[in-house]
Structure formats: structure tokens, C-alpha cells
XYZ file of C-alpha atoms in Angstrom:
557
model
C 0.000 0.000 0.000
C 1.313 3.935 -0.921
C 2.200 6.071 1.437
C -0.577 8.062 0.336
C -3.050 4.923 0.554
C -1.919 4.521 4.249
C -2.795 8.213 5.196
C -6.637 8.113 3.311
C -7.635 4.837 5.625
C -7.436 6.947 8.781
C -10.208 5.056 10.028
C -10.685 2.851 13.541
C -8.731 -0.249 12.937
C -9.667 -3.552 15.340
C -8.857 -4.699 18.022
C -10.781 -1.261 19.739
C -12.016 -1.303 23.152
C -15.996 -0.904 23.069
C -18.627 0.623 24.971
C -20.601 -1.063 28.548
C -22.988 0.256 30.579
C -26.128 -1.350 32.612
C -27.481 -3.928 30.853
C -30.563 -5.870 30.324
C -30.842 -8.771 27.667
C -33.214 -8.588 25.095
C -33.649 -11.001 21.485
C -32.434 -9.790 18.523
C -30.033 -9.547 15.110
C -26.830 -9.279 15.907
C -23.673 -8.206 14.320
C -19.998 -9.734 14.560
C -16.840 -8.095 14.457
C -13.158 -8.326 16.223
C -11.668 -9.817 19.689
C -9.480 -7.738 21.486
C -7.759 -7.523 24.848
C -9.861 -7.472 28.007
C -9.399 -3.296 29.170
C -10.983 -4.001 32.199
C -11.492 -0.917 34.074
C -13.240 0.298 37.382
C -16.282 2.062 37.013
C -15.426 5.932 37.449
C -17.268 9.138 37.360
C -14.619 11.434 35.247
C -15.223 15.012 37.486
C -11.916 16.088 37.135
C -11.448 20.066 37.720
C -10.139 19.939 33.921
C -10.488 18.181 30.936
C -8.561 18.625 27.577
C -11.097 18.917 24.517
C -10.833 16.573 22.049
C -10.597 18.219 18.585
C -12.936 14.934 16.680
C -15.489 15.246 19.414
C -17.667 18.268 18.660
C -19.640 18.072 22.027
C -16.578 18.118 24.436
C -16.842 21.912 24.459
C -16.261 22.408 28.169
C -12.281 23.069 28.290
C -12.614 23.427 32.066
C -15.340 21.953 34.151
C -15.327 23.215 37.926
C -15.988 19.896 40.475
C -14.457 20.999 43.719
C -16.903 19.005 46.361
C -16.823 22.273 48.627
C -18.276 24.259 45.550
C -22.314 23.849 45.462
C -21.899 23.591 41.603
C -21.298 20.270 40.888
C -22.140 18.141 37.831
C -24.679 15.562 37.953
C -24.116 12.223 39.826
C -24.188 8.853 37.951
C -25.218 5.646 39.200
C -25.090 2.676 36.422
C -27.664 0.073 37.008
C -26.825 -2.612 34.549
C -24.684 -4.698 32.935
C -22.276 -5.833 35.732
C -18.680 -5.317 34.687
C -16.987 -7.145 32.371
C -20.563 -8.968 31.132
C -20.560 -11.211 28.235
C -23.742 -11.950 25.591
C -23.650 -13.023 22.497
C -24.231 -10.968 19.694
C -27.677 -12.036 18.474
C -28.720 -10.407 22.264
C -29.817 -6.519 22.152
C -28.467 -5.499 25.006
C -30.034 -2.374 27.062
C -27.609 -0.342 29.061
C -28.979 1.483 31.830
C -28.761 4.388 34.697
C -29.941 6.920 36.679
C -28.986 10.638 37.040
C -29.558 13.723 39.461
C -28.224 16.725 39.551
C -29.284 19.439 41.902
C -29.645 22.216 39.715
C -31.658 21.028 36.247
C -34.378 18.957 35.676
C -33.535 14.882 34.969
C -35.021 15.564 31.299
C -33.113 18.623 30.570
C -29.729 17.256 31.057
C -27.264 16.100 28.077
C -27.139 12.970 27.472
C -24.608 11.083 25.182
C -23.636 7.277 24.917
C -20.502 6.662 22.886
C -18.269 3.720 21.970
C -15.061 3.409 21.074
C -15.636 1.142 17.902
C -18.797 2.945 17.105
C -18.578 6.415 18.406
C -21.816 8.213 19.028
C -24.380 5.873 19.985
C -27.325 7.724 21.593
C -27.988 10.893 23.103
C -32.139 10.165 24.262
C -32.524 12.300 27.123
C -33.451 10.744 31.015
C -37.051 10.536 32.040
C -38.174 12.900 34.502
C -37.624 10.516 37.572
C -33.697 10.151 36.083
C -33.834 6.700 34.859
C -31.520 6.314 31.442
C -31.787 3.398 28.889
C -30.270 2.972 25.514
C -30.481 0.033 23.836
C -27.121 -1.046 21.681
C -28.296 -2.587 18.127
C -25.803 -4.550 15.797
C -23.078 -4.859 18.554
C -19.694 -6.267 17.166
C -17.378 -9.653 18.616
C -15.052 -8.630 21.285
C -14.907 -6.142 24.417
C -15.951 -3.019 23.534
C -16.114 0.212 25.904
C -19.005 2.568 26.642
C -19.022 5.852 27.592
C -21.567 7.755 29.122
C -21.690 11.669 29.794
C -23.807 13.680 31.481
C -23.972 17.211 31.380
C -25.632 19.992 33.180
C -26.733 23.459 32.212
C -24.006 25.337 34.616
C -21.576 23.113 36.295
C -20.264 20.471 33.916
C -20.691 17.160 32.609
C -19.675 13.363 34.635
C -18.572 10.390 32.646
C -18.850 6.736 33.583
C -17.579 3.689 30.927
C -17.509 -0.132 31.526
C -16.513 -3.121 29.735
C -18.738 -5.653 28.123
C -17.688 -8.416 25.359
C -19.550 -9.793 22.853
C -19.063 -13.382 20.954
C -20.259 -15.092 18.205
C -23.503 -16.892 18.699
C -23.265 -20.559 19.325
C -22.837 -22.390 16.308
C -22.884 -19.591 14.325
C -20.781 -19.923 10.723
C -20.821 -16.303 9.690
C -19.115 -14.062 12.296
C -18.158 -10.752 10.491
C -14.905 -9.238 12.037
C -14.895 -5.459 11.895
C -11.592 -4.108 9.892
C -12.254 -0.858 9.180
C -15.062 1.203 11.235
C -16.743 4.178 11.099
C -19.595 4.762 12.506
C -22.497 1.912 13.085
C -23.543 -0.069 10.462
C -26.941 1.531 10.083
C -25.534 5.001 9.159
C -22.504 3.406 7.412
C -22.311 1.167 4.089
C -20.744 -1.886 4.820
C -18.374 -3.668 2.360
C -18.764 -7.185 4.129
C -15.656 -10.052 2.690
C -16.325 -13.454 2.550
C -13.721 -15.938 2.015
C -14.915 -19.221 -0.220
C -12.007 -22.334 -0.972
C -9.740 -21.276 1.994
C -8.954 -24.016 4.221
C -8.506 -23.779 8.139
C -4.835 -23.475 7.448
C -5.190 -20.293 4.709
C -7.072 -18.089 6.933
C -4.197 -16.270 7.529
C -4.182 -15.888 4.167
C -7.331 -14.654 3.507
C -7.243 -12.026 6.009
C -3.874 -10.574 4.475
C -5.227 -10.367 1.269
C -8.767 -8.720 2.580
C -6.218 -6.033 4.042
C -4.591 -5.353 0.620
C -7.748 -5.745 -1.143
C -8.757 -2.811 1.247
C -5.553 -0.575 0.704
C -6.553 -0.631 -3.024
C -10.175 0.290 -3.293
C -9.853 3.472 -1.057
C -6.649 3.828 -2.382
C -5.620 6.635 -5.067
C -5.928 4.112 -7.409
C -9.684 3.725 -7.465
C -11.098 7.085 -7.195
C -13.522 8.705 -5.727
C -13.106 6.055 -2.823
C -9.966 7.780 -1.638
C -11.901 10.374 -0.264
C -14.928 8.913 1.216
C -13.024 6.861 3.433
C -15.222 7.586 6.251
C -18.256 7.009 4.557
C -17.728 2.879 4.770
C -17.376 0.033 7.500
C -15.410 -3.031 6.413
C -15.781 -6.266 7.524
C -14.484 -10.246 7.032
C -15.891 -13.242 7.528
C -13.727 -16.023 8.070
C -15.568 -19.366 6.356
C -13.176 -23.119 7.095
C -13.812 -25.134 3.489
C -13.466 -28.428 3.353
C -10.617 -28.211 0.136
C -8.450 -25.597 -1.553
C -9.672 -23.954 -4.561
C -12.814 -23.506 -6.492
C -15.007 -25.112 -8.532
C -14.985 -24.803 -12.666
C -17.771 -26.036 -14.054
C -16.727 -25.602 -17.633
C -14.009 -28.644 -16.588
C -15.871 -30.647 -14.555
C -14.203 -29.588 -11.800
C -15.493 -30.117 -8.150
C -13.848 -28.620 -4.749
C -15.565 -28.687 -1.420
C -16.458 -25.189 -0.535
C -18.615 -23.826 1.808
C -19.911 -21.498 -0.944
C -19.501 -23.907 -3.795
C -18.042 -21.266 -5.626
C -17.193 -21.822 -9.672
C -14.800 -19.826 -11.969
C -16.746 -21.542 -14.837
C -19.743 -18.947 -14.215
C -17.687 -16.135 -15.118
C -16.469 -17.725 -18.816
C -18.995 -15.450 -20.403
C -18.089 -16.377 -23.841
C -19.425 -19.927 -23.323
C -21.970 -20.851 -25.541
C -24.428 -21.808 -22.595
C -24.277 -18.595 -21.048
C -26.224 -17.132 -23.937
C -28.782 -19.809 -23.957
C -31.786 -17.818 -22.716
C -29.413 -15.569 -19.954
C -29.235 -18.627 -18.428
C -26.570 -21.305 -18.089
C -25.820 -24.441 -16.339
C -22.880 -23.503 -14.416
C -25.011 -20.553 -13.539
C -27.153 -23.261 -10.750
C -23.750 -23.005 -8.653
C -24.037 -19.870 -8.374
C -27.501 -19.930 -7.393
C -26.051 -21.999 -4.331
C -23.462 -18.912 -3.224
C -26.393 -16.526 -4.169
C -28.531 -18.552 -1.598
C -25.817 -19.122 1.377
C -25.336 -15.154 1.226
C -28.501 -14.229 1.072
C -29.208 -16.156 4.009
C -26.068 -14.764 5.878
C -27.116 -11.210 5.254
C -30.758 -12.230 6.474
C -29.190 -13.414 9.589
C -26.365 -11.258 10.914
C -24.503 -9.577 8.670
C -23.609 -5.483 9.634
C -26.122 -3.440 8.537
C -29.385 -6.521 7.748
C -31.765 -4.535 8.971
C -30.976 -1.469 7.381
C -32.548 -0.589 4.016
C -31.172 0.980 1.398
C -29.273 -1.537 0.179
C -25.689 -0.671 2.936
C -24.297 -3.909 2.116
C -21.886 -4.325 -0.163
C -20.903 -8.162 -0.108
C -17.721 -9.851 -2.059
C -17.239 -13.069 -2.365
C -13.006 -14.182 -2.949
C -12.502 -17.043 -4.400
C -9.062 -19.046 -3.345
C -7.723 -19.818 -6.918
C -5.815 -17.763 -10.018
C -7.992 -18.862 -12.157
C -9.468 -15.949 -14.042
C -13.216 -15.080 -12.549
C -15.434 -12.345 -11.991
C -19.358 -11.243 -11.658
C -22.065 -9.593 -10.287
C -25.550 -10.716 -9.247
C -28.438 -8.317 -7.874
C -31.526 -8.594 -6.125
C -32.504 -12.281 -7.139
C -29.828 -13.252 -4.884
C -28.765 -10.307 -2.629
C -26.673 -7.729 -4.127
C -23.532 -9.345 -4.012
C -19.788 -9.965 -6.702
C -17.983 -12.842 -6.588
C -14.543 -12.807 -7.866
C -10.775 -14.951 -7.268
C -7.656 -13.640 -6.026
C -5.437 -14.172 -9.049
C -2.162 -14.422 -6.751
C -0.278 -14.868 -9.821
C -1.022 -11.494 -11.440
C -0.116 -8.974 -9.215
C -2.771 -6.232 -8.019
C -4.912 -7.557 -11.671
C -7.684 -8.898 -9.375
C -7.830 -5.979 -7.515
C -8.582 -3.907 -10.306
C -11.497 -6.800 -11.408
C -12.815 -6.125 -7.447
C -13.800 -2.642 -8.554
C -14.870 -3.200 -11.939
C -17.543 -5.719 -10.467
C -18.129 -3.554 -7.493
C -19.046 -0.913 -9.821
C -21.535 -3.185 -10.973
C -23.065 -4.546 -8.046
C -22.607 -1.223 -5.710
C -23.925 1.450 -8.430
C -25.344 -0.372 -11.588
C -23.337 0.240 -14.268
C -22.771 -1.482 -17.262
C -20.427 -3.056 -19.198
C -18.711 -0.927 -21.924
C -16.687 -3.481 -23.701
C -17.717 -4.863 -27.297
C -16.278 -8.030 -28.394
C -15.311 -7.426 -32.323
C -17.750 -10.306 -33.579
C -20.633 -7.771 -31.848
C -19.147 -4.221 -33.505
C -22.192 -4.196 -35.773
C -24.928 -5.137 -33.431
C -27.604 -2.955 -32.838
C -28.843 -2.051 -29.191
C -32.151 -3.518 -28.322
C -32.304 -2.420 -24.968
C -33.996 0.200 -23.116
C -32.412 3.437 -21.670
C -32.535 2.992 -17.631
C -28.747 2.256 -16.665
C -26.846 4.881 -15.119
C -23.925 5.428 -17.645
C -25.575 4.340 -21.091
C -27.652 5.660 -22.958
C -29.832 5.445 -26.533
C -29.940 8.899 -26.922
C -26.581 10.114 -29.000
C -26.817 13.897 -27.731
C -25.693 12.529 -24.531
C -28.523 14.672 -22.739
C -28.640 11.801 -19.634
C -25.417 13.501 -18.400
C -25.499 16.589 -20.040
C -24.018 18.853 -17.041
C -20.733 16.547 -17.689
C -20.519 17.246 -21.365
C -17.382 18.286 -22.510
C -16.061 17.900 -19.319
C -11.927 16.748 -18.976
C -10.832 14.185 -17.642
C -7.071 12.913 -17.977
C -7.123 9.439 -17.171
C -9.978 8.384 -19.203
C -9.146 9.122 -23.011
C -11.157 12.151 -23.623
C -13.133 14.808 -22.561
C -16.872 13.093 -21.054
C -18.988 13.052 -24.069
C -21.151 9.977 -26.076
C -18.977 7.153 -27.288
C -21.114 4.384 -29.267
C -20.921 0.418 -28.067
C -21.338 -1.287 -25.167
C -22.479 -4.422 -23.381
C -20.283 -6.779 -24.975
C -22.726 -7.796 -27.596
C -23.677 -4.202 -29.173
C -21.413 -2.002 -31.184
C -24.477 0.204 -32.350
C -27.061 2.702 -31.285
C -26.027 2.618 -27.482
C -23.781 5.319 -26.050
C -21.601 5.538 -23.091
C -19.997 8.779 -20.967
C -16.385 8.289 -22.006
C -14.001 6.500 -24.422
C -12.679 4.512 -21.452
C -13.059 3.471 -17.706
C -12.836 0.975 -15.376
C -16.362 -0.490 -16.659
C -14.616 -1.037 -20.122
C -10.862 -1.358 -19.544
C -10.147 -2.214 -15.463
C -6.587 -0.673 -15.950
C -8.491 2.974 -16.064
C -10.196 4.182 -13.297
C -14.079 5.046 -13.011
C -15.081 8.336 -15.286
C -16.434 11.498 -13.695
C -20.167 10.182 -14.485
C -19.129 7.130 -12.735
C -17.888 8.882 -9.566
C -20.653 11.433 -9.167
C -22.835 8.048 -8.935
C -20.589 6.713 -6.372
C -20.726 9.716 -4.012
C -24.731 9.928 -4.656
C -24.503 6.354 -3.058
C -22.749 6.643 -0.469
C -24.577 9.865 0.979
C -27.923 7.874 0.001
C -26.307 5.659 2.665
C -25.144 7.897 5.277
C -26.420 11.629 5.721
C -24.243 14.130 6.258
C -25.068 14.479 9.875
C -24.396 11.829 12.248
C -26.313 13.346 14.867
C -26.986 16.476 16.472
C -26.318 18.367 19.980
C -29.365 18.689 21.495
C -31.010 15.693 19.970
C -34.671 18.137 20.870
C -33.069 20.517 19.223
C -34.158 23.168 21.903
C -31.369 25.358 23.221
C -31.654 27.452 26.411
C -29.125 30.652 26.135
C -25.758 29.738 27.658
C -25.768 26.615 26.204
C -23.330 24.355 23.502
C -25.026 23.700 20.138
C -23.029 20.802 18.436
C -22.897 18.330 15.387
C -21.237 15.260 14.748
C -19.576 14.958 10.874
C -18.637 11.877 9.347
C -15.813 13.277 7.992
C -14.589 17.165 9.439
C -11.334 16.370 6.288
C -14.372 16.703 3.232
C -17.452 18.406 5.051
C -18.030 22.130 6.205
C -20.086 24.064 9.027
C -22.595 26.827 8.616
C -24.485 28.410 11.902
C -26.815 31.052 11.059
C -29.327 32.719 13.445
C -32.370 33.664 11.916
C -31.092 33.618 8.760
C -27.598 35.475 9.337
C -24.268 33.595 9.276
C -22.632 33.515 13.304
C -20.121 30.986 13.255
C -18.851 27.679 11.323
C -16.929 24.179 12.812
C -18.670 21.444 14.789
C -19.812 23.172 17.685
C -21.244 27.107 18.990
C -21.580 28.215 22.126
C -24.745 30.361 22.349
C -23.183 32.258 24.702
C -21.065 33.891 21.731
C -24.240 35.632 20.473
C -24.123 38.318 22.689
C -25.675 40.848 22.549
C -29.463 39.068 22.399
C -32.761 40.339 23.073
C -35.001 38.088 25.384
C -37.120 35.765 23.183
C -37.172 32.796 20.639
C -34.819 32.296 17.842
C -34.078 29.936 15.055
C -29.837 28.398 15.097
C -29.774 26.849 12.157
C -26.472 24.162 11.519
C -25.686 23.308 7.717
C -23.447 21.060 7.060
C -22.310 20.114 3.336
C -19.592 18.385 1.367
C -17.042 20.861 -0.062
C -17.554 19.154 -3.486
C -20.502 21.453 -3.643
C -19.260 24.820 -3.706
C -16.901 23.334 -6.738
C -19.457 22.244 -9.158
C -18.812 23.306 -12.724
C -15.439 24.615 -11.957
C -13.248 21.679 -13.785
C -11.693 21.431 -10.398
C -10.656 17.764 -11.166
C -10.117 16.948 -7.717
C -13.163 18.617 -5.882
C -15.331 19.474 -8.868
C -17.399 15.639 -8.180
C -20.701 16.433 -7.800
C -23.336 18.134 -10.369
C -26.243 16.367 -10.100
C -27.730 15.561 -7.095
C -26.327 17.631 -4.910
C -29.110 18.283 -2.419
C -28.103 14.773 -1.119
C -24.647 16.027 0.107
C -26.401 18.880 2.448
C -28.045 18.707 5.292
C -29.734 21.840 7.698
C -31.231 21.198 11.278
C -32.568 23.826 13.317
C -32.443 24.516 16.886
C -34.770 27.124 18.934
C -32.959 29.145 21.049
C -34.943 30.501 24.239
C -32.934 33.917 25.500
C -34.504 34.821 28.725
């Protein structure tokens, strides 16, 4: 992996320690992810007379937070109810952490609550009920010992903090345990590219995992733009399945391995004669089987199941250098299979994102084989980056656009689709959905952003979660990513302030009454549309999808 490659995935690697707190058991889907250490610690309200602000957490605002017992100010008091230290569930368990809060000054329901973990981050800020009893229940937990942190914070005197540990672990008998590489946030705000290994034996696990980290490196890598910069935007996980033999099947040879996914190179020979035979074929059936077994894996525990939207992004690596590739959509789950080519460098890398750009973001195929030069398109005009109309109006804000790594200015270039040289037109004379030694076109990559904020808004959460604000008070937002996304505050329409936080108290002079603090946050690619900015200028469609605006009402007294 680049230097440069290293730097983009600045993202929470595993082992992490996770988040605890009081804890009930309740049934439900569960997620898997990484061991780790045991960081037991004892349970501690964090009142110290000063606390350093962390620049990544928007809501730590209070650079010093007065907690001498003889002063009458204090913060609030925590008591944690459940789970006990160091408690252990499994994964398919929901698992409800709970407390209680006073403080002498403000109300039990006015105080600020937050719940964070240290794989996750922000989990939940629902306020206490009046009689000071907190409960947050923690969805889609991940394998190993996580730590939570709770904070609780006052209107005058400052905010306590309590964390615990609590492990979780595969459910018994459970074959698909994802183990969290990369994460970002939780699976439900995040898309999740989930690996899963098929034709590695007990004894080439270690192998698999070393080539899920290099797989990794390269698709948010510089190589395989715009992924480099929406690092942030994605949760990566591996599941680690024992086959019975090395290798994978190929039908087209009558060759059988014993796989848990019965996976077959011979699907992907898509110049067989069979394959053609009604879009059908009969190596196509063993496929159906590794359509099936994922299907039923993302049904039952896979990061981000019960989210919709389509977050996961499944791969399926097949242990063999024989040549394969292809995608499959809904009939199976939305899902590529693909083998690791060991004997052709970083080749099978470059085929990970070609089908990826399939399976992720529906686009075609651009190539034409030469016996199809003359064929005429039969096909109708809904994929993303073709089109039947020559004037090239489906992308016409990218017309004319440059791009240097793709041939040619974006523009209509006729043939696609393998088997149509004629009346079909596609965005650029090359890209990785034609050639997978170019990378994705600038129609391409406007798609791929689209996605991802489809995915995950811009806002991970705001401070208040009621969005009411009394005057004195910390108004805050949480980012996915403060390295491509910018802060606007306005009050009743006029711009006071940008970055993650604002203290209302920096309004001064204000007049007693109600007003509207309004946060809008947005990625930068916006303010560079139409400038031929080939780095930031991304996004020209769309863009109402990369900006979001929540408003807070301030009460002044």
C-alpha cells in the first residue's frame, strides 16, 4: 500500500475497546466483528477540575469543568444500574444499558445525554425521564470487548462520565461471524463492504485475512477514485468461512472442490456458448447456491441486515488464479464474486472494482467483443452510464467535461455491453467499466458519491437531539468526515459561526425571546461544481443529497 493509501484509511482499525454500561438482555439480530484484549477498568465518574477537549469530538466543548466538592456547583451524579462489569452476551442479544442521574440544579429531562463507543462512536444521546432513569439500547453490537461511555452534562456546572466493559461473541454455532476491519460509525448510518472468504482451508485463513487487508488498501486507495476520499463514509468487515478443500469449482471442466460457498470460476467464462442460452446457463445453478448461502447470511447477521437501502456491499473471494469475476443483484442479494489471481499482481484488484461498480452502483459493461461491432442495441435506456440517446442529454451537465485518465473529454462514445457495437452510447471512451486498468469516469464517480450519501447523511447526529437550546448553552454536530465536510451556523437567517460546535453564549448581545440556530453542514464538493476542479469538482447532479440543515430554537430569557 502507498504512502498516500496509508494516510486516506485513517479510520478505527480492530482490536478497539468498546462501549458497557447497565445492561438488560433482550432477542435480537446481531452483528460480529473483532476480539481484542480485556481493558478491564473500574467504574469511574470522570469530574476532574479539567479536561482537555478533544478536537474529533464536537460536544466536548467544556475546556474546564469546575468539580471541587466544597463548591455547590457540581455536575450531575451517575449511578449505572446494569450490565455488571466485564458482562458477556452473544451478539444475536440486544443489550439495554442502563442508569440513573440527578443533579441538583436542572431537571432529569433537561440534562445532556450522550452514549458513545469506542468502535462505534456516538451511539445515543435520548434524554433521562423525569424521575432520572436512562436506557439505551445497543443494536448490531460487534465480537469482542468493547467500551461505553456515558456523559452527562448539566446546564451550569459540567458534565460526569462513567464507561464499563462488556464483550460480545459469536452466537453458538454460528458460521458467519463478520470481524470489523475498518469502522466508522455503526452499520446503520454506514455502508458496509462485508468479505467473505470461499475455498480457503482452516490453514489459509491467515491468508485470507492478508489479502482482505490489501484488497482494502486498493479500493480506497488513489488508485480507485472517488473512494480515496470517502473513506469515512464505509465500515469493512471479514468473515472467516473453514472449506473443506483448496480452490474452487470450474464447471466448464468438470471440476469439483468442497467449498462452503460452492463457488465456480466456470460462471464467469462469459463467452461460453451456454451462457447465452436464454441468460441462463448451467454452471449458472452453482451460483444460485453462493447466491442462496449469502442471502441467508445477510438475512441473519450480517452489519447493517436490517438497514434498508441496500448498505451492504458483499464480495465473495474465491481461493484460486484462475481468471473469474461477476455480479448478481436482487434475485440473490446484491452481491460480486470474484478470485484472487495471486499470480497477477494487483490484476484482481482492479477486477474487485470493476464488479463492485456493478453490483454497488449499476453500471454497465462498456466493452464490445469485435464479432458484436455491428450489433444494434435492443435495450432500453434505464442504466446509469448508457444511454440510446446520441446527444448525450442523460449527463449533459458533464458534457465536454476533462478528464485525464480516461481518453477524452466526457462526451457519447457508441458500443457497449459486450454484444452491441451500435445505437447505445456511453460517458467516455474509457473506464474501469470497459478497460479495469483505467479508473471510473467522472459520471461514474458522481454516482458513487450519490450512493454513499444515500447511505449515510451528512449528519451523524446532532447536539441537542430536541433541538431546543436554552441561552448559555453548547449547540453541536457530529460529521462523518470534518477532512471533506463544512459548518454553517446562522441565526435567523444570518451567518454567526462555522466548525462542529457554537456556544450560544457567543451571540451576545441578544434580546429576550425565541430564535431559530440553524447548523448546515455540506460536502465541499458542492461549492466546486462546474469549476473543472478535477479533484473537488465531483458532484453536479444531485447535490441536495450532500447537504443537510437542522434547526435549533434558542430561548434567550
Amino acid at each position: 500500500m502507498s504512502a498516500r493509501d496509508a494516510d486516506a484509511m485513517r479510520w478505527r482499525r480492530c482490536p478497539v475497546a468498546v462501549f458497557v454500561l447497565v445492561v438488560s438482555a433482550i432477542p435480537a439480530l446481531g452483528l460480529v466483528g473483532c476480539s481484542s484484549a480485556d481493558t478491564t477498568s473500574q467504574p469511574s465518574t470522570d469530574t476532574d477540575s479539567t479536561e482537555t477537549s478533544d478536537s474529533n469530538d464536537p460536544t466536548d466543548t467544556d475546556s474546564t469543568e469546575t468539580t471541587d466538592s466544597n463548591d455547590p456547583c457540581v455536575p450531575p451524579d451517575i449511578e449505572l444500574v446494569s450490565p455488571a462489569q466485564n458482562a458477556s452476551f452473544a451478539t444475536n442479544e440486544s443489550v439495554a444499558f442502563e442508569a440513573r442521574v440527578h443533579d441538583d440544579r436542572d431537571a432529569a429531562e433537561d440534562l445532556r445525554v450522550e452514549w458513545r463507543s469506542s468502535l462505534y462512536g456516538l451511539i445515543g444521546t435520548a434524554p433521562a425521564e423525569s424521575n432520572g432513569s436512562l436506557r439505551h439500547t445497543f443494536e448490531e453490537p460487534a465480537v469482542g470487548t468493547h467500551t461505553i461511555e456515558l456523559s452527562v452534562g448539566d446546564s451550569d456546572c459540567g458534565t460526569s462520565k462513567v464507561s464499563f466493559n462488556v464483550t460480545f461473541t459469536c452466537p453458538s454455532g454460528s458460521q458467519f461471524c463478520p470481524v470489523p476491519i475498518v469502522v466508522n460509525g455503526p452499520p446503520s448510518k454506514r455502508a458496509n463492504m462485508i468479505f467473505l472468504g470461499d475455498g480457503f482451508t482452516a490453514g489459509e485463513q491467515q491468508k485470507f485475512a492478508t489479502y482482505v487487508e490489501s484488497a482494502v488498501g486498493f479500493y480506497f486507495g488513489d488508485q480507485n477514485p472517488p473512494f480515496d476520499r470517502y473513506t469515512q463514509f464505509v465500515n469493512v468487515w471479514r468473515v472467516d468461512l473453514v472449506s473443506n478443500e483448496s480452490g474452487a469449482d470450474d464447471s466448464s471442466q468438470g471440476l469439483e472442490i468442497d467449498t462452503v460457498l460452492d463457488g465456480d470460476v466456470g460462471c464467469a467464462h462469459w463467452g461460453q456458448e451456454c451462457y447465452w442460452e436464454g441468460n441462463d446457463c448451467d454452471c449458472m445453478c452453482s451460483w444460485k447456491k453462493t447466491g442462496e448461502v449469502v442471502t441467508t447470511a445477510i438475512q441473519n447477521g450480517l452489519p447493517g441486515a436490517g438497514s434498508p437501502g441496500g448498505r451492504n456491499w458483499t464480495i465473495v473471494v474465491l481461493n484460486t488464479d484462475m481468471w473469474s469475476g461477476g455480479a448478481h443483484g436482487a434475485q440473490w442479494g446484491t452481491f460480486f464474486v470474484y478470485s484472487t489471481l495471486p499470480n497477477d499482481g494487483d490484476l484482481s484488484f482492479y477486477v474487485m472494482g470493476h464488479e463492485g461498480g456493478h453490483a454497488f452502483h449499476q453500471f454497465s459493461d462498456w466493452g464490445v467483443m469485435d464479432e458484436y461491432k455491428d450489433a444494434q442495441y435492443q435495450g432500453d435506456d434505464s442504466a446509469r452510464d448508457i444511454t440510446t440517446n446520441p446527444s448525450g442529454v442523460k449527463w449533459s451537465e458533464w458534457l465536454g467535461a476533462p478528464q485525464p485518465d480516461n481518453d477524452g473529454p466526457v462526451g457519447t462514445y457508441e458500443g457497449c455491453c459486450y454484444v452491441y457495437g451500435k445505437g447505445v452510447w456511453r460517458s467516455s471512451a474509457d473506464s474501469r467499466m470497459r478497460d479495469i486498468s483505467y479508473p471510473l469516469d467522472r459520471v461514474h464517480r458522481e454516482w458513487v458519491i450519490r450512493d454513499l450519501y444515500k447511505w449515510s447523511r451528512p449528519m451523524d447526529a446532532v447536539f441537542p437531539s430536541s433541538l431546543e437550546l436554552r441561552f448559555g448553552e453548547t449547540a453541536a454536530v457530529q460529521l462523518i468526515d470534518p477532512a471533506v465536510q463544512l459548518v454553517t451556523w446562522t441565526l435567523d437567517g444570518i451567518e454567526v459561526g462555522d466548525g462542529a460546535s457554537l456556544s450560544t453564549s457567543s451571540l451576545e448581545p441578544l434580546q429576550p425571546g425565541t430564535y431559530d440556530l440553524t447548523v448546515t453542514v455540506h460536502d465541499q464538493v458542492v461549492d466546486y461544481a462546474n469549476t473543472n476542479n478535477f479533484d473537488l469538482d465531483l458532484v453536479r447532479r444531485g447535490q441536495e443529497a450532500l447537504t443537510q440543515s437542522e434547526t435549533f430554537v434558542l430561548e434567550v430569557p
